[in-house]
Short mmCIF file of C-alpha atoms and ligand atoms in Angstrom, two decimals:
data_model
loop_
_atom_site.label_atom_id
_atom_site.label_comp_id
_atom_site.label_asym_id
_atom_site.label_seq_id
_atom_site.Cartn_x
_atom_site.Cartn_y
_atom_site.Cartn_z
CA UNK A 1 0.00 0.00 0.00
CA UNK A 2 0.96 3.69 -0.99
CA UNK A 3 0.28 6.47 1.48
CA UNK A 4 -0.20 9.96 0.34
CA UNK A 5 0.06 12.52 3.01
CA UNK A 6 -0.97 16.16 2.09
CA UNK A 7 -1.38 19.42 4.03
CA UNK A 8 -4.43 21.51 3.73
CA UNK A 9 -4.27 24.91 4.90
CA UNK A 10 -7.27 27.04 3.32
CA UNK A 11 -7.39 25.03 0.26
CA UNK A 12 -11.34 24.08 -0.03
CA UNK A 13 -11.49 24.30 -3.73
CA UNK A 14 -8.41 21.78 -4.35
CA UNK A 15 -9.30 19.10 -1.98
CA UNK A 16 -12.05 17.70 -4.52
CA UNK A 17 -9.80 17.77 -7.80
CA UNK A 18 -6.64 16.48 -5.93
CA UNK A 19 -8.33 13.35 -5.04
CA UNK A 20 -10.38 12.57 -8.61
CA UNK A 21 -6.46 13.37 -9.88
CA UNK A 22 -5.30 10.86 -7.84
CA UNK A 23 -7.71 7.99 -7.88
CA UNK A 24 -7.47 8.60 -11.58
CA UNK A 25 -3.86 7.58 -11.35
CA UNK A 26 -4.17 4.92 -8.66
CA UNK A 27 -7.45 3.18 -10.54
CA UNK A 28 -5.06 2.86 -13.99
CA UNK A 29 -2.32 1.32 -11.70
CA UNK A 30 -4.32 -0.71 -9.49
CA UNK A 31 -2.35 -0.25 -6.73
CA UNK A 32 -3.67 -0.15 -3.08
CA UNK A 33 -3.27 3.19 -1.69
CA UNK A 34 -4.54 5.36 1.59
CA UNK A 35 -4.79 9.35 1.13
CA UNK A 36 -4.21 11.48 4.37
CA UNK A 37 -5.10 14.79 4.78
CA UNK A 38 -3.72 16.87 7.24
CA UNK A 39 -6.14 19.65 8.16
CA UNK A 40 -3.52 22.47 8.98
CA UNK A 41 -6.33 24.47 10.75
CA UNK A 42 -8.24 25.92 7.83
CA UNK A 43 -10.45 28.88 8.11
CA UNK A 44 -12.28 27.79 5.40
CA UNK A 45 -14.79 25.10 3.93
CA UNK A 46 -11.80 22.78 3.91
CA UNK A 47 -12.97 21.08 6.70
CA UNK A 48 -16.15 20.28 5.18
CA UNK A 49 -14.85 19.37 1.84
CA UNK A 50 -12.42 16.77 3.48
CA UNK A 51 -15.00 15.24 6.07
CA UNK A 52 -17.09 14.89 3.06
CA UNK A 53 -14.63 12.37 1.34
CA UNK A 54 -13.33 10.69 3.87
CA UNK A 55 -16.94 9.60 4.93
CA UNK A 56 -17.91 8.48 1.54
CA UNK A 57 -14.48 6.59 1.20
CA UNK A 58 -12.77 4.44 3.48
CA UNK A 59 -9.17 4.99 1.84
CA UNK A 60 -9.20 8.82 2.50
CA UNK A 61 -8.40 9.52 6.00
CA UNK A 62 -8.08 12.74 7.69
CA UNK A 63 -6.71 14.36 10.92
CA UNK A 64 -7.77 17.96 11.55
CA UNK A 65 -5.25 20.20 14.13
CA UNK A 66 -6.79 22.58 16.42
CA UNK A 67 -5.52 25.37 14.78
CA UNK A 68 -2.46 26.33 12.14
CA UNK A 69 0.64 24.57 13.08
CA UNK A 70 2.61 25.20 10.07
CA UNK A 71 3.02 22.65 7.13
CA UNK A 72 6.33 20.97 8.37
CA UNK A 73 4.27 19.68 11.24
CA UNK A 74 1.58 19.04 9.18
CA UNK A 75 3.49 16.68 6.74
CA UNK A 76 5.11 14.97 10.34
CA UNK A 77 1.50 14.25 11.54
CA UNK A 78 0.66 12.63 8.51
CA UNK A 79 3.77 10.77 8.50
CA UNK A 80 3.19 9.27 12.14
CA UNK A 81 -0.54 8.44 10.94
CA UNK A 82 0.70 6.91 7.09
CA UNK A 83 0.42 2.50 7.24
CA UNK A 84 1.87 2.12 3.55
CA UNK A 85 5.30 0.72 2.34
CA UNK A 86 6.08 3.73 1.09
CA UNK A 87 4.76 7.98 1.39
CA UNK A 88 4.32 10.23 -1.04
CA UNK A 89 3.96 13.62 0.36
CA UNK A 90 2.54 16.35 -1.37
CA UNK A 91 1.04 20.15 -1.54
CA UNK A 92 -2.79 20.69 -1.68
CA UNK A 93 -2.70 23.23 -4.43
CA UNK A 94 -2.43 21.19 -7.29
CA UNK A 95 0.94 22.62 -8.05
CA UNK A 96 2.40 18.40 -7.44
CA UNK A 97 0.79 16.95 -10.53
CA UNK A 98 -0.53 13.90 -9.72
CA UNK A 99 0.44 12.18 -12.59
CA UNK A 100 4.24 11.93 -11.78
CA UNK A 101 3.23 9.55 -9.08
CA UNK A 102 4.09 6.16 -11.42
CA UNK A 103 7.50 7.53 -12.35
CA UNK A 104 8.33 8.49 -8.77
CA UNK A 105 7.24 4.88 -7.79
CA UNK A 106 9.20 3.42 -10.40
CA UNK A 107 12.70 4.97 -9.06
CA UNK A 108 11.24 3.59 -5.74
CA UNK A 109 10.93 -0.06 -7.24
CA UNK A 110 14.62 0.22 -8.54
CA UNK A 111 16.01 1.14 -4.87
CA UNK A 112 15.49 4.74 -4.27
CA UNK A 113 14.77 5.10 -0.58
CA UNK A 114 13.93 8.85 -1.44
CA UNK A 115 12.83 9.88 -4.61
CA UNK A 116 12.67 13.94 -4.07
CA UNK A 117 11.41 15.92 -6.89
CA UNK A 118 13.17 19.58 -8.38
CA UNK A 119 11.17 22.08 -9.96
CA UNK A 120 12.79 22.90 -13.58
CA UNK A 121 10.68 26.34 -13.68
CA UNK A 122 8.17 27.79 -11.25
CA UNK A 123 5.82 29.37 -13.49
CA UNK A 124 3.22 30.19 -10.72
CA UNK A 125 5.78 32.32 -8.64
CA UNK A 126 6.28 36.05 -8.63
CA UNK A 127 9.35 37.56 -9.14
CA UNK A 128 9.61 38.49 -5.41
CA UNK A 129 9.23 34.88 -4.87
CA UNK A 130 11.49 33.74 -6.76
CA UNK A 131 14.20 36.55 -5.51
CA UNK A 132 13.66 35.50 -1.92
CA UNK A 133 13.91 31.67 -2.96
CA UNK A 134 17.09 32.37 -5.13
CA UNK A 135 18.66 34.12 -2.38
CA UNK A 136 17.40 31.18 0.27
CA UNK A 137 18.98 28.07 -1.67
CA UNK A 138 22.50 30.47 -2.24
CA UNK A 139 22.63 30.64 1.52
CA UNK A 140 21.87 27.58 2.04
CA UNK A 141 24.14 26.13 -0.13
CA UNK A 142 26.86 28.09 1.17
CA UNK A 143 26.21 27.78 4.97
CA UNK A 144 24.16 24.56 5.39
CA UNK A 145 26.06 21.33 6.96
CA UNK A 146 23.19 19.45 4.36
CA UNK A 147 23.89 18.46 0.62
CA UNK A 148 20.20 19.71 -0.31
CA UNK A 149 19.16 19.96 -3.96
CA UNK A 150 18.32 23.49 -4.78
CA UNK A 151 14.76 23.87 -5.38
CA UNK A 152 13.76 20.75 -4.57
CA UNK A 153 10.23 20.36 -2.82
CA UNK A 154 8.27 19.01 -0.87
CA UNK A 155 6.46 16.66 -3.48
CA UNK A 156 8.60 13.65 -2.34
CA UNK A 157 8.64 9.86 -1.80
CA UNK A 158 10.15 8.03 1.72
CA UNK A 159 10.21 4.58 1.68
CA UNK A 160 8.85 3.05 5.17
CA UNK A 161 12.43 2.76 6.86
CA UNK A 162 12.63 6.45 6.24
CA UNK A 163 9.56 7.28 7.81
CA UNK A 164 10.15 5.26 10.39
CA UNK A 165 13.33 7.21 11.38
CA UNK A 166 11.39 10.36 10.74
CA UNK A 167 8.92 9.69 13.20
CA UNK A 168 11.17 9.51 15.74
CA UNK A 169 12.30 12.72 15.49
CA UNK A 170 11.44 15.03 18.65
CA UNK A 171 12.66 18.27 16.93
CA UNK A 172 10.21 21.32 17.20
CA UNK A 173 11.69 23.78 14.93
CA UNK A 174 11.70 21.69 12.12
CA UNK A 175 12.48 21.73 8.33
CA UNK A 176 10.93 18.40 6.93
CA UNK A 177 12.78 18.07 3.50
CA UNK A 178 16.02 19.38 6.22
CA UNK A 179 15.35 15.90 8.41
CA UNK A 180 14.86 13.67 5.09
CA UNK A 181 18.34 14.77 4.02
CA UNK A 182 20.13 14.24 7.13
CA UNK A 183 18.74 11.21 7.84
CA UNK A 184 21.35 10.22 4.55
CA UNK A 185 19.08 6.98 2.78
CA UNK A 186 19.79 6.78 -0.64
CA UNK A 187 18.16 9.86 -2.40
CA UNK A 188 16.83 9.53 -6.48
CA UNK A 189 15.72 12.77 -8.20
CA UNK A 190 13.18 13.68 -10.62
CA UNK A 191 12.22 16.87 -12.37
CA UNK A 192 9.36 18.34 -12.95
CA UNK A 193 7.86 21.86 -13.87
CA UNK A 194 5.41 23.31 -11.56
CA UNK A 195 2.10 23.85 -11.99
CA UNK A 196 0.61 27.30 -11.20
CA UNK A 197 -1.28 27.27 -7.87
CA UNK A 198 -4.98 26.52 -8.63
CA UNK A 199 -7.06 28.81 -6.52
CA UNK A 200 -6.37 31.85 -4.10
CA UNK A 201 -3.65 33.00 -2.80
CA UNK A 202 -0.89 31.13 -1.37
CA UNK A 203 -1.32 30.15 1.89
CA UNK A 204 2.86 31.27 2.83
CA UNK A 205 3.01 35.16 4.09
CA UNK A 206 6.54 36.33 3.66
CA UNK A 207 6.54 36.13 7.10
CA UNK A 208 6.03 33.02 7.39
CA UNK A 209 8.42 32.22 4.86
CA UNK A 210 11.30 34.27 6.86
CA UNK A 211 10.90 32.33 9.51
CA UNK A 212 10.81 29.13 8.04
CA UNK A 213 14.08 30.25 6.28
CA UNK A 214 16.14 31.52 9.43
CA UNK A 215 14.82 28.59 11.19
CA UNK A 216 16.23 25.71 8.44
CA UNK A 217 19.50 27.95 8.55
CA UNK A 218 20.10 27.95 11.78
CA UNK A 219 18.74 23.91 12.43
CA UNK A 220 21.55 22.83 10.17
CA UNK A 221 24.60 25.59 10.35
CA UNK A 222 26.56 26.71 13.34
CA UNK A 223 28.33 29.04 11.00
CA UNK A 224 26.28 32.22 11.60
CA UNK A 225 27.23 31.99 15.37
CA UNK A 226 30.45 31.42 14.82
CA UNK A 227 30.27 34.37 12.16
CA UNK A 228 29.10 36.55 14.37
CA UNK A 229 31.78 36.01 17.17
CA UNK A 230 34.70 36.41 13.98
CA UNK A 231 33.12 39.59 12.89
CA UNK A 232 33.14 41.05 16.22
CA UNK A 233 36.83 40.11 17.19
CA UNK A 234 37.99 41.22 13.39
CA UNK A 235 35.91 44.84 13.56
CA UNK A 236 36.92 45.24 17.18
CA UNK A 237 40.42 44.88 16.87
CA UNK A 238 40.63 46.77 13.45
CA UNK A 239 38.83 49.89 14.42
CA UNK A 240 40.83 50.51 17.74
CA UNK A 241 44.01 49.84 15.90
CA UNK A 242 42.66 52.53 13.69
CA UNK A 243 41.60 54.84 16.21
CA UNK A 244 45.13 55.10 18.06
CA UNK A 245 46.80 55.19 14.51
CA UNK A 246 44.34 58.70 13.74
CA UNK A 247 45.00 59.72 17.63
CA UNK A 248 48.57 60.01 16.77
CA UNK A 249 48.45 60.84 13.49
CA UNK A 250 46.53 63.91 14.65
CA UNK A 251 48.06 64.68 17.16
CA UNK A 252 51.58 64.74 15.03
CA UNK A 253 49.49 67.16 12.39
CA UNK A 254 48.01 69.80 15.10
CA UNK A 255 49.18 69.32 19.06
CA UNK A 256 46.85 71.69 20.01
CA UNK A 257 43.52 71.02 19.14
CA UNK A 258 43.88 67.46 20.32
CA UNK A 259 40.40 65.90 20.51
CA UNK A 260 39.32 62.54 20.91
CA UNK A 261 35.59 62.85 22.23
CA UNK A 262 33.95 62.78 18.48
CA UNK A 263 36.63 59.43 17.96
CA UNK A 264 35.39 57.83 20.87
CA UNK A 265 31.33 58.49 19.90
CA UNK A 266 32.16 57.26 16.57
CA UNK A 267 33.92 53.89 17.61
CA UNK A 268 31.24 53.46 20.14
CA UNK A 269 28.51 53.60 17.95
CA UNK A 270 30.16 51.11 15.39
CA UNK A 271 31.37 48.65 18.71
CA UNK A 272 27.32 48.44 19.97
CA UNK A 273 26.05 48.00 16.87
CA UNK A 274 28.40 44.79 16.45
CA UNK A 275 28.19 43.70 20.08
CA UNK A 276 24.27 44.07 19.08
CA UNK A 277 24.23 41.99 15.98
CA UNK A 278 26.26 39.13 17.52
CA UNK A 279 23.78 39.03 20.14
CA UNK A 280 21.07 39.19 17.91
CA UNK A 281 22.67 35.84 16.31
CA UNK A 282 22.96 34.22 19.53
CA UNK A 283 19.55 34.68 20.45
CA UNK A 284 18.46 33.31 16.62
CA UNK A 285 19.75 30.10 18.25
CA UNK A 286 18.65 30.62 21.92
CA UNK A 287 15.21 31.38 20.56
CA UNK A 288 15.32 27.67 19.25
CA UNK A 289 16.71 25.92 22.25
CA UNK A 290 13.68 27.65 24.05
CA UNK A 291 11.42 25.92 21.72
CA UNK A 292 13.30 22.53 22.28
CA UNK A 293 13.00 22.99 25.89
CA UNK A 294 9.85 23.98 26.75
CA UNK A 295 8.70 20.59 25.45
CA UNK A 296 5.17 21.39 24.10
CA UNK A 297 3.59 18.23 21.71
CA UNK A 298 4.49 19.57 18.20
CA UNK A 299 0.55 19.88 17.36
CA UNK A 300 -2.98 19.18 18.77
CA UNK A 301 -5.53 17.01 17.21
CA UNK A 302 -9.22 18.21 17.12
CA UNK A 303 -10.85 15.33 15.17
CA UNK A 304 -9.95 12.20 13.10
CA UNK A 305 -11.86 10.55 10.23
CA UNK A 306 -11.06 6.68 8.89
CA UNK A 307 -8.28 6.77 11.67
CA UNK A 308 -7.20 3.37 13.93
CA UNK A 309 -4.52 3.68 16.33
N1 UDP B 1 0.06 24.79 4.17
C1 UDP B 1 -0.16 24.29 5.45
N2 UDP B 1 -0.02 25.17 6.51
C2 UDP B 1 0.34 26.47 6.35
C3 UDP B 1 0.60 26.94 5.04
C4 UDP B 1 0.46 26.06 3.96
O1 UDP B 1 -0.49 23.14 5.65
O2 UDP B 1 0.44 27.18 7.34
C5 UDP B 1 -0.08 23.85 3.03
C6 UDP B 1 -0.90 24.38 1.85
O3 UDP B 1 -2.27 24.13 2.03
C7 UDP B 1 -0.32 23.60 0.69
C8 UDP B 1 1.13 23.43 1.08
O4 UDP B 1 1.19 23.61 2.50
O5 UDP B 1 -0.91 22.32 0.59
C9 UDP B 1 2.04 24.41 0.37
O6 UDP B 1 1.62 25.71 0.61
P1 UDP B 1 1.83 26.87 -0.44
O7 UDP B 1 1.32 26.46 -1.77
O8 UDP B 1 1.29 28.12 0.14
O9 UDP B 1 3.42 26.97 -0.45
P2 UDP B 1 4.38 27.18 -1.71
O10 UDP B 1 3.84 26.37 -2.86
O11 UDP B 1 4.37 28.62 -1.96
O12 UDP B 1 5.68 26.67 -1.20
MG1 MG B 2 2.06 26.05 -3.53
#
């Protein structure tokens, strides 16, 4: 059996065409397969929509959170809940074509123990978007202790062992195509082009997105602390070795009018803004070893549909 695990956040008019997409594809393979949605708190007729299927079929399953959780714990929760041999996560906005789903399981078949997919163009994104996202995989590929894929998505395969490793995972702030890679299986690629997203807005503020990108930075690179503490030493040093070579220098050039008060506001100024910035770093990662410690269950469950423990 296949499980296909998918995230709903405010997505009432995709719910319906994702799953005639996918029974179409399942029906002409004729394999066995469960579909669970994960309710990500919609404020919408989601909630309806998805109770509606799951009542008039016993494959689609659902578990609704009490309210929005974020779509990395959304695709977790549906992870702990998937039975198949194999998941195939996936977006609710139509923008993971269904119809990739026989290739994906056919690198599967021959041994891939991740088959992640790449988007060749985005052709729903804005500009913006795809700024921020350029910018996002350069860092990452700089900074990051992972060998991600640039680009690559959440529209992925994990063959049971995987998942089974996933769900063990405690981690609060976390990235979910971060853990796949780190958990090192044997990864296969496909491309695809994305579709445009079917239907409102997307449901990712920039906000959001900013925080989901400092967050995967700083899960998976020390090297912005460490940054920050080299910056610091290096600017500290360098502007006080300046300052007593213009003290001097000055003073050589006119005895008289020695002065050093506007000096010393000047190299103040630059000193707390460093001293600042590294401790903004530091709290970047303090902020997540709150999270970690305060211990909280990563979501809460409302209501389940076609669910057995
Ligand atoms: N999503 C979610 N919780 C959120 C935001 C989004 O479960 O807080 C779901 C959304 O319904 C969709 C998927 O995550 O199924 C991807 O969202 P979106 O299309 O907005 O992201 P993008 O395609 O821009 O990465
Ligand atoms: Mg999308």
């Amino acid at each position: 059996m296949i499980s296909i695990v998918i995230p709903i956040f405010n997505e009432e008019k995709n719910v319906r065409p994702l799953f005639e997409r996918l029974k179409a594809v399942f029906d002409k393979q004729s394999i066995k397969w469960e579909l669970i949605f994960v309710d990500d708190g919609s404020q919408d007729g989601s909630v309806m929509e998805i109770s509606g299927l799951a009542k008039k079929n016993k494959n689609v399953k659902a578990v609704f959170f009490s309210r929005n959780f974020g779509k990395e714990v959304a695709l977790s929760a549906g992870c702990r809940y998937a039975r198949g041999e194999a998941v195939i996560t996936m977006d609710g906005d139509l923008q993971h074509p269904p119809e990739l789903i026989p290739e994906i399981l056919e690198k599967w078949r021959n041994g891939g123990e991740v088959v992640y997919t790449v988007r060749k163009e985005n052709q729903g994104a804005g500009a913006l978007k795809k700024l921020t996202s350029g910018i996002y995989w350069w860092l990452f590929g700089k900074i990051s202790t992972l060998d991600s894929e640039p680009h690559s998505t959440d529209f992925r395969l994990m063959d049971r062992r995987v998942v089974d490793e996933i769900n063990r995972f405690s981690e609060r702030g976390r990235i979910f195509r971060g853990i796949v890679d780190w958990t090192g299986f044997k990864r296969e690629k496909m491309e695809f082009s994305a579709e445009q997203r079917r239907n409102e807005k997307a449901g990712y503020s920039y906000k959001k997105l900013f925080h989901l990108g400092v967050n995967s930075l700083t899960a998976f690179s020390l090297l912005p602390l460490k940054v920050a503490g080299f910056l610091g030493v290096l600017i500290t040093s360098v502007s006080s070795l300046l300052f007593i070579v213009m003290i001097i220098v000055r003073w050589f050039i006119e005895p008289k009018f020695f002065s050093s008060l506007s000096f010393v506001v000047v190299i103040n100024t630059v000193l707390i803004g460093i001293v600042l910035s590294c401790l903004g770093m530091i709290a970047l990662y303090i902020a997540r070893i709150h999270d970690e410690v305060t211990g909280r269950p990563l979501y809460i469950v409302r209501k389940k549909i076609n669910i057995d423990e």
